PDB file of C-alpha atoms in Angstrom:
ATOM      1  CA  MET A   2     -27.515  -4.908  -7.806  1.00  0.00           C
ATOM      2  CA  SER A   3     -28.869  -5.090 -11.461  1.00  0.00           C
ATOM      3  CA  GLN A   4     -27.338  -7.202 -14.034  1.00  0.00           C
ATOM      4  CA  PRO A   5     -26.167  -4.852 -16.706  1.00  0.00           C
ATOM      5  CA  ALA A   6     -28.126  -4.639 -19.553  1.00  0.00           C
ATOM      6  CA  THR A   7     -24.820  -6.676 -22.207  1.00  0.00           C
ATOM      7  CA  LEU A   8     -22.688  -9.412 -20.457  1.00  0.00           C
ATOM      8  CA  PRO A   9     -19.221  -8.278 -19.511  1.00  0.00           C
ATOM      9  CA  ALA A  10     -15.950 -10.415 -21.292  1.00  0.00           C
ATOM     10  CA  PRO A  11     -15.133 -12.687 -18.329  1.00  0.00           C
ATOM     11  CA  PHE A  12     -11.996 -11.750 -16.190  1.00  0.00           C
ATOM     12  CA  VAL A  13      -9.251 -14.264 -17.064  1.00  0.00           C
ATOM     13  CA  PHE A  14      -6.365 -14.434 -14.573  1.00  0.00           C
ATOM     14  CA  ASP A  15      -2.659 -13.725 -16.534  1.00  0.00           C
ATOM     15  CA  ARG A  16      -0.769 -16.030 -13.015  1.00  0.00           C
ATOM     16  CA  ASP A  17       1.024 -12.441 -12.519  1.00  0.00           C
ATOM     17  CA  TYR A  18      -0.693 -11.924  -8.735  1.00  0.00           C
ATOM     18  CA  ASN A  19       2.096  -8.544  -8.726  1.00  0.00           C
ATOM     19  CA  ASN A  20       0.061  -7.128 -12.096  1.00  0.00           C
ATOM     20  CA  HIS A  21      -2.736  -5.317 -10.550  1.00  0.00           C
ATOM     21  CA  GLU A  22      -3.655  -3.165 -13.369  1.00  0.00           C
ATOM     22  CA  GLN A  23      -5.019  -5.926 -14.483  1.00  0.00           C
ATOM     23  CA  VAL A  24      -8.234  -5.394 -12.376  1.00  0.00           C
ATOM     24  CA  ARG A  25      -8.414  -1.550 -13.024  1.00  0.00           C
ATOM     25  CA  HIS A  26     -11.409  -2.122 -15.429  1.00  0.00           C
ATOM     26  CA  LEU A  27     -13.085  -3.805 -12.784  1.00  0.00           C
ATOM     27  CA  MET A  28     -12.789  -1.263 -10.475  1.00  0.00           C
ATOM     28  CA  PRO A  29     -15.413   1.030 -11.159  1.00  0.00           C
ATOM     29  CA  ASP A  30     -18.565  -2.026  -9.787  1.00  0.00           C
ATOM     30  CA  TYR A  31     -15.268  -3.285  -6.686  1.00  0.00           C
ATOM     31  CA  LEU A  32     -15.257   0.779  -5.567  1.00  0.00           C
ATOM     32  CA  ALA A  33     -19.287   1.054  -5.092  1.00  0.00           C
ATOM     33  CA  ARG A  34     -19.691  -2.128  -3.942  1.00  0.00           C
ATOM     34  CA  TYR A  35     -17.132  -1.232  -1.232  1.00  0.00           C
ATOM     35  CA  ALA A  36     -18.111   1.706  -0.161  1.00  0.00           C
ATOM     36  CA  GLU A  37     -21.437   0.557   0.361  1.00  0.00           C
ATOM     37  CA  LEU A  38     -20.354  -1.913   2.433  1.00  0.00           C
ATOM     38  CA  THR A  39     -19.129   0.205   4.590  1.00  0.00           C
ATOM     39  CA  ARG A  40     -21.145   2.487   4.819  1.00  0.00           C
ATOM     40  CA  ALA A  41     -23.787  -0.185   6.017  1.00  0.00           C
ATOM     41  CA  GLY A  42     -20.757  -0.899   8.814  1.00  0.00           C
ATOM     42  CA  ARG A  43     -19.967  -4.509   6.518  1.00  0.00           C
ATOM     43  CA  TYR A  44     -16.956  -5.772   6.759  1.00  0.00           C
ATOM     44  CA  PRO A  45     -15.815  -5.998   2.965  1.00  0.00           C
ATOM     45  CA  TYR A  46     -15.451 -10.398   2.215  1.00  0.00           C
ATOM     46  CA  ASN A  47     -14.870 -11.596  -0.629  1.00  0.00           C
ATOM     47  CA  ASP A  48     -18.109 -13.147  -0.913  1.00  0.00           C
ATOM     48  CA  GLU A  49     -19.454  -9.851  -0.781  1.00  0.00           C
ATOM     49  CA  PHE A  50     -18.412  -9.414  -4.426  1.00  0.00           C
ATOM     50  CA  LYS A  51     -18.887 -12.198  -5.652  1.00  0.00           C
ATOM     51  CA  GLN A  52     -21.809 -10.650  -7.443  1.00  0.00           C
ATOM     52  CA  LEU A  53     -20.171  -7.612  -9.004  1.00  0.00           C
ATOM     53  CA  PRO A  54     -21.876  -7.015 -12.977  1.00  0.00           C
ATOM     54  CA  CYS A  55     -18.609  -6.714 -13.408  1.00  0.00           C
ATOM     55  CA  LEU A  56     -17.855 -10.333 -12.619  1.00  0.00           C
ATOM     56  CA  ALA A  57     -20.521 -12.303 -14.483  1.00  0.00           C
ATOM     57  CA  THR A  58     -19.806 -13.850 -16.408  1.00  0.00           C
ATOM     58  CA  THR A  59     -16.119 -15.583 -14.594  1.00  0.00           C
ATOM     59  CA  ASP A  60     -14.823 -18.495 -13.561  1.00  0.00           C
ATOM     60  CA  ASP A  61     -15.502 -18.996  -9.615  1.00  0.00           C
ATOM     61  CA  LYS A  62     -11.312 -19.298  -9.585  1.00  0.00           C
ATOM     62  CA  ASN A  63     -10.554 -16.237 -11.846  1.00  0.00           C
ATOM     63  CA  GLN A  64     -13.606 -14.704  -9.365  1.00  0.00           C
ATOM     64  CA  ASP A  65     -11.478 -14.747  -6.428  1.00  0.00           C
ATOM     65  CA  THR A  66      -8.243 -14.553  -7.570  1.00  0.00           C
ATOM     66  CA  ALA A  67      -9.576 -10.569  -8.963  1.00  0.00           C
ATOM     67  CA  ILE A  68     -11.361 -10.030  -6.093  1.00  0.00           C
ATOM     68  CA  TYR A  69      -7.838 -10.664  -4.240  1.00  0.00           C
ATOM     69  CA  LEU A  70      -6.482  -7.803  -6.926  1.00  0.00           C
ATOM     70  CA  MET A  71      -9.195  -5.070  -6.728  1.00  0.00           C
ATOM     71  CA  GLN A  72      -8.307  -5.125  -2.603  1.00  0.00           C
ATOM     72  CA  ASN A  73      -4.903  -5.155  -3.215  1.00  0.00           C
ATOM     73  CA  LEU A  74      -5.325  -2.525  -6.051  1.00  0.00           C
ATOM     74  CA  ARG A  75      -7.627  -0.327  -4.028  1.00  0.00           C
ATOM     75  CA  ARG A  76      -4.926  -0.435  -0.913  1.00  0.00           C
ATOM     76  CA  ILE A  77      -2.490   0.062  -2.849  1.00  0.00           C
ATOM     77  CA  ASP A  78      -4.239   3.525  -5.211  1.00  0.00           C
ATOM     78  CA  GLU A  79      -5.340   4.771  -1.255  1.00  0.00           C
ATOM     79  CA  GLU A  80      -1.057   4.028  -0.190  1.00  0.00           C
ATOM     80  CA  ASN A  81      -0.238   5.986  -3.425  1.00  0.00           C
ATOM     81  CA  ALA A  82      -2.348   8.995  -2.859  1.00  0.00           C
ATOM     82  CA  TRP A  83      -1.042   8.536   0.755  1.00  0.00           C
ATOM     83  CA  GLU A  84       2.212   9.572  -0.400  1.00  0.00           C
ATOM     84  CA  ALA A  85       0.884  12.366  -2.287  1.00  0.00           C
ATOM     85  CA  ASP A  86       0.084  13.721   0.197  1.00  0.00           C
ATOM     86  CA  PHE A  87       2.918  13.218   2.101  1.00  0.00           C
ATOM     87  CA  LEU A  88       5.273  14.336  -0.719  1.00  0.00           C
ATOM     88  CA  ALA A  89       3.662  18.106  -1.234  1.00  0.00           C
ATOM     89  CA  ALA A  90       3.380  18.097   2.761  1.00  0.00           C
ATOM     90  CA  GLY A  91       7.422  18.133   2.077  1.00  0.00           C
ATOM     91  CA  GLY A  92       8.964  14.908   2.249  1.00  0.00           C
ATOM     92  CA  ARG A  93      10.867  12.832  -0.507  1.00  0.00           C
ATOM     93  CA  VAL A  94      12.103   9.774  -0.457  1.00  0.00           C
ATOM     94  CA  VAL A  95      14.769   8.270   0.555  1.00  0.00           C
ATOM     95  CA  ASP A  96      17.271   7.800  -1.907  1.00  0.00           C
ATOM     96  CA  PRO A  97      20.212   4.938  -0.513  1.00  0.00           C
ATOM     97  CA  ALA A  98      22.740   6.383  -2.981  1.00  0.00           C
ATOM     98  CA  GLU A  99      22.566   9.233  -0.401  1.00  0.00           C
ATOM     99  CA  PHE A 100      23.908   6.921   2.442  1.00  0.00           C
ATOM    100  CA  ASP A 101      26.575   5.455  -0.711  1.00  0.00           C
ATOM    101  CA  ALA A 102      28.180   8.798  -0.323  1.00  0.00           C
ATOM    102  CA  ASN A 103      27.681   9.328   3.273  1.00  0.00           C
ATOM    103  CA  PRO A 104      27.569   6.580   5.583  1.00  0.00           C
ATOM    104  CA  ASP A 105      27.619   8.401   8.601  1.00  0.00           C
ATOM    105  CA  LEU A 106      24.584  10.341   7.499  1.00  0.00           C
ATOM    106  CA  MET A 107      21.640   9.783   9.912  1.00  0.00           C
ATOM    107  CA  LEU A 108      18.610  12.020   8.596  1.00  0.00           C
ATOM    108  CA  ARG A 109      15.989  13.410  11.897  1.00  0.00           C
ATOM    109  CA  GLY A 110      12.292  13.953  11.286  1.00  0.00           C
ATOM    110  CA  THR A 111       9.316  11.758  10.123  1.00  0.00           C
ATOM    111  CA  PHE A 112       9.185   8.380   7.756  1.00  0.00           C
ATOM    112  CA  VAL A 113       7.262   6.827   6.708  1.00  0.00           C
ATOM    113  CA  HIS A 114       8.119   3.019   4.566  1.00  0.00           C
ATOM    114  CA  ARG A 115       5.951   1.254   2.591  1.00  0.00           C
ATOM    115  CA  ASN A 116       6.658  -1.986   1.761  1.00  0.00           C
ATOM    116  CA  VAL A 117       5.269  -5.182  -0.195  1.00  0.00           C
ATOM    117  CA  TYR A 118       5.513  -8.386   1.688  1.00  0.00           C
ATOM    118  CA  SER A 119       3.464 -11.826   0.548  1.00  0.00           C
ATOM    119  CA  GLY A 120       0.277  -9.747  -1.402  1.00  0.00           C
ATOM    120  CA  ASN A 121       0.144  -7.558   1.714  1.00  0.00           C
ATOM    121  CA  HIS A 122       1.347  -3.806   0.945  1.00  0.00           C
ATOM    122  CA  GLY A 123       1.988  -1.774   3.858  1.00  0.00           C
ATOM    123  CA  TRP A 124       2.347   1.793   5.398  1.00  0.00           C
ATOM    124  CA  ARG A 125       4.011   2.147   9.044  1.00  0.00           C
ATOM    125  CA  GLU A 126       4.797   5.553  10.306  1.00  0.00           C
ATOM    126  CA  TYR A 127       6.987   7.241  12.701  1.00  0.00           C
ATOM    127  CA  GLU A 128       7.436  10.407  13.606  1.00  0.00           C
ATOM    128  CA  ALA A 129      10.308  11.868  16.063  1.00  0.00           C
ATOM    129  CA  ALA A 130      12.442   9.427  14.466  1.00  0.00           C
ATOM    130  CA  ARG A 131      15.741   8.621  13.350  1.00  0.00           C
ATOM    131  CA  LEU A 132      17.408   7.537   9.824  1.00  0.00           C
ATOM    132  CA  ILE A 133      20.395   5.404   9.952  1.00  0.00           C
ATOM    133  CA  ARG A 134      21.440   2.617   7.233  1.00  0.00           C
ATOM    134  CA  ASP A 135      23.523  -0.643   9.049  1.00  0.00           C
ATOM    135  CA  GLY A 136      24.859  -2.370   6.067  1.00  0.00           C
ATOM    136  CA  ARG A 137      22.046  -2.878   3.540  1.00  0.00           C
ATOM    137  CA  THR A 138      19.759  -1.796   5.939  1.00  0.00           C
ATOM    138  CA  PHE A 139      17.752   0.889   7.131  1.00  0.00           C
ATOM    139  CA  VAL A 140      16.858   1.629  10.374  1.00  0.00           C
ATOM    140  CA  VAL A 141      14.271   3.731  11.922  1.00  0.00           C
ATOM    141  CA  ILE A 142      14.552   4.514  16.039  1.00  0.00           C
ATOM    142  CA  PRO A 143      11.485   6.605  17.060  1.00  0.00           C
ATOM    143  CA  LYS A 144      13.084   9.407  19.868  1.00  0.00           C
ATOM    144  CA  GLY A 145      14.148   8.851  23.046  1.00  0.00           C
ATOM    145  CA  LYS A 146      14.753   5.148  21.877  1.00  0.00           C
ATOM    146  CA  ARG A 147      17.927   3.440  21.747  1.00  0.00           C
ATOM    147  CA  ASN A 148      16.628   0.566  19.238  1.00  0.00           C
ATOM    148  CA  GLY A 149      15.087   0.834  15.660  1.00  0.00           C
ATOM    149  CA  HIS A 150      12.804  -1.300  13.702  1.00  0.00           C
ATOM    150  CA  ILE A 151      14.450  -2.729  10.614  1.00  0.00           C
ATOM    151  CA  LEU A 152      13.068  -2.039   7.741  1.00  0.00           C
ATOM    152  CA  GLY A 153      13.334  -3.652   4.716  1.00  0.00           C
ATOM    153  CA  TYR A 154      15.757  -4.110   1.789  1.00  0.00           C
ATOM    154  CA  GLY A 155      14.468  -2.918  -1.224  1.00  0.00           C
ATOM    155  CA  ALA A 156      11.680  -0.632   0.630  1.00  0.00           C
ATOM    156  CA  ARG A 157       9.614   2.488  -0.417  1.00  0.00           C
ATOM    157  CA  ILE A 158      11.025   5.423   2.321  1.00  0.00           C
ATOM    158  CA  LEU A 159       9.896   9.002   2.498  1.00  0.00           C
ATOM    159  CA  HIS A 160      10.807  11.681   4.699  1.00  0.00           C
ATOM    160  CA  ARG A 161      10.284  15.081   6.433  1.00  0.00           C
ATOM    161  CA  PRO A 162      11.895  17.120   7.568  1.00  0.00           C
ATOM    162  CA  ALA A 163      11.974  17.872  12.036  1.00  0.00           C
ATOM    163  CA  THR A 164      10.978  21.195  11.961  1.00  0.00           C
ATOM    164  CA  LYS A 165      11.536  23.541  14.913  1.00  0.00           C
ATOM    165  CA  ALA A 166       9.301  24.982  16.825  1.00  0.00           C
ATOM    166  CA  ARG A 167       9.658  28.128  17.687  1.00  0.00           C
ATOM    167  CA  ARG A 168       9.022  29.969  20.609  1.00  0.00           C
TER     168      ARG A 168
END
């Protein structure tokens, strides 16, 4: 990679690991390198990004933090795109208030559980399932199963109703 004609301002961490937008301006360099690595069949280790032009003037500790945040932001952007596709295909966000009004409510269809835990992001999809609420916790039960998966409190749950097959 060649160095730009003018060096960029150093990245300075704002001490908030949940503020992924602080690295949005660095993403073009990161995504170009990420694509280069994946095309070559290489795993995108942190060290593979240390020589990015956008980090040229940043100290090692802030480089590591920026790379960590960029990796998370790439995943968040990817999941946001998946969510947009899911919603465009007839899905919706489950509103917990629906279950407040009707505690015995059970939804059927395909469910997506989006959650953030320990700085990682998760996208878990369950097809042909039921969603119930047990107290303040949601449980998704795959078809044919008696027990389900507890979805973390405060998780984002998406639902696409089941469509009946026509004969």
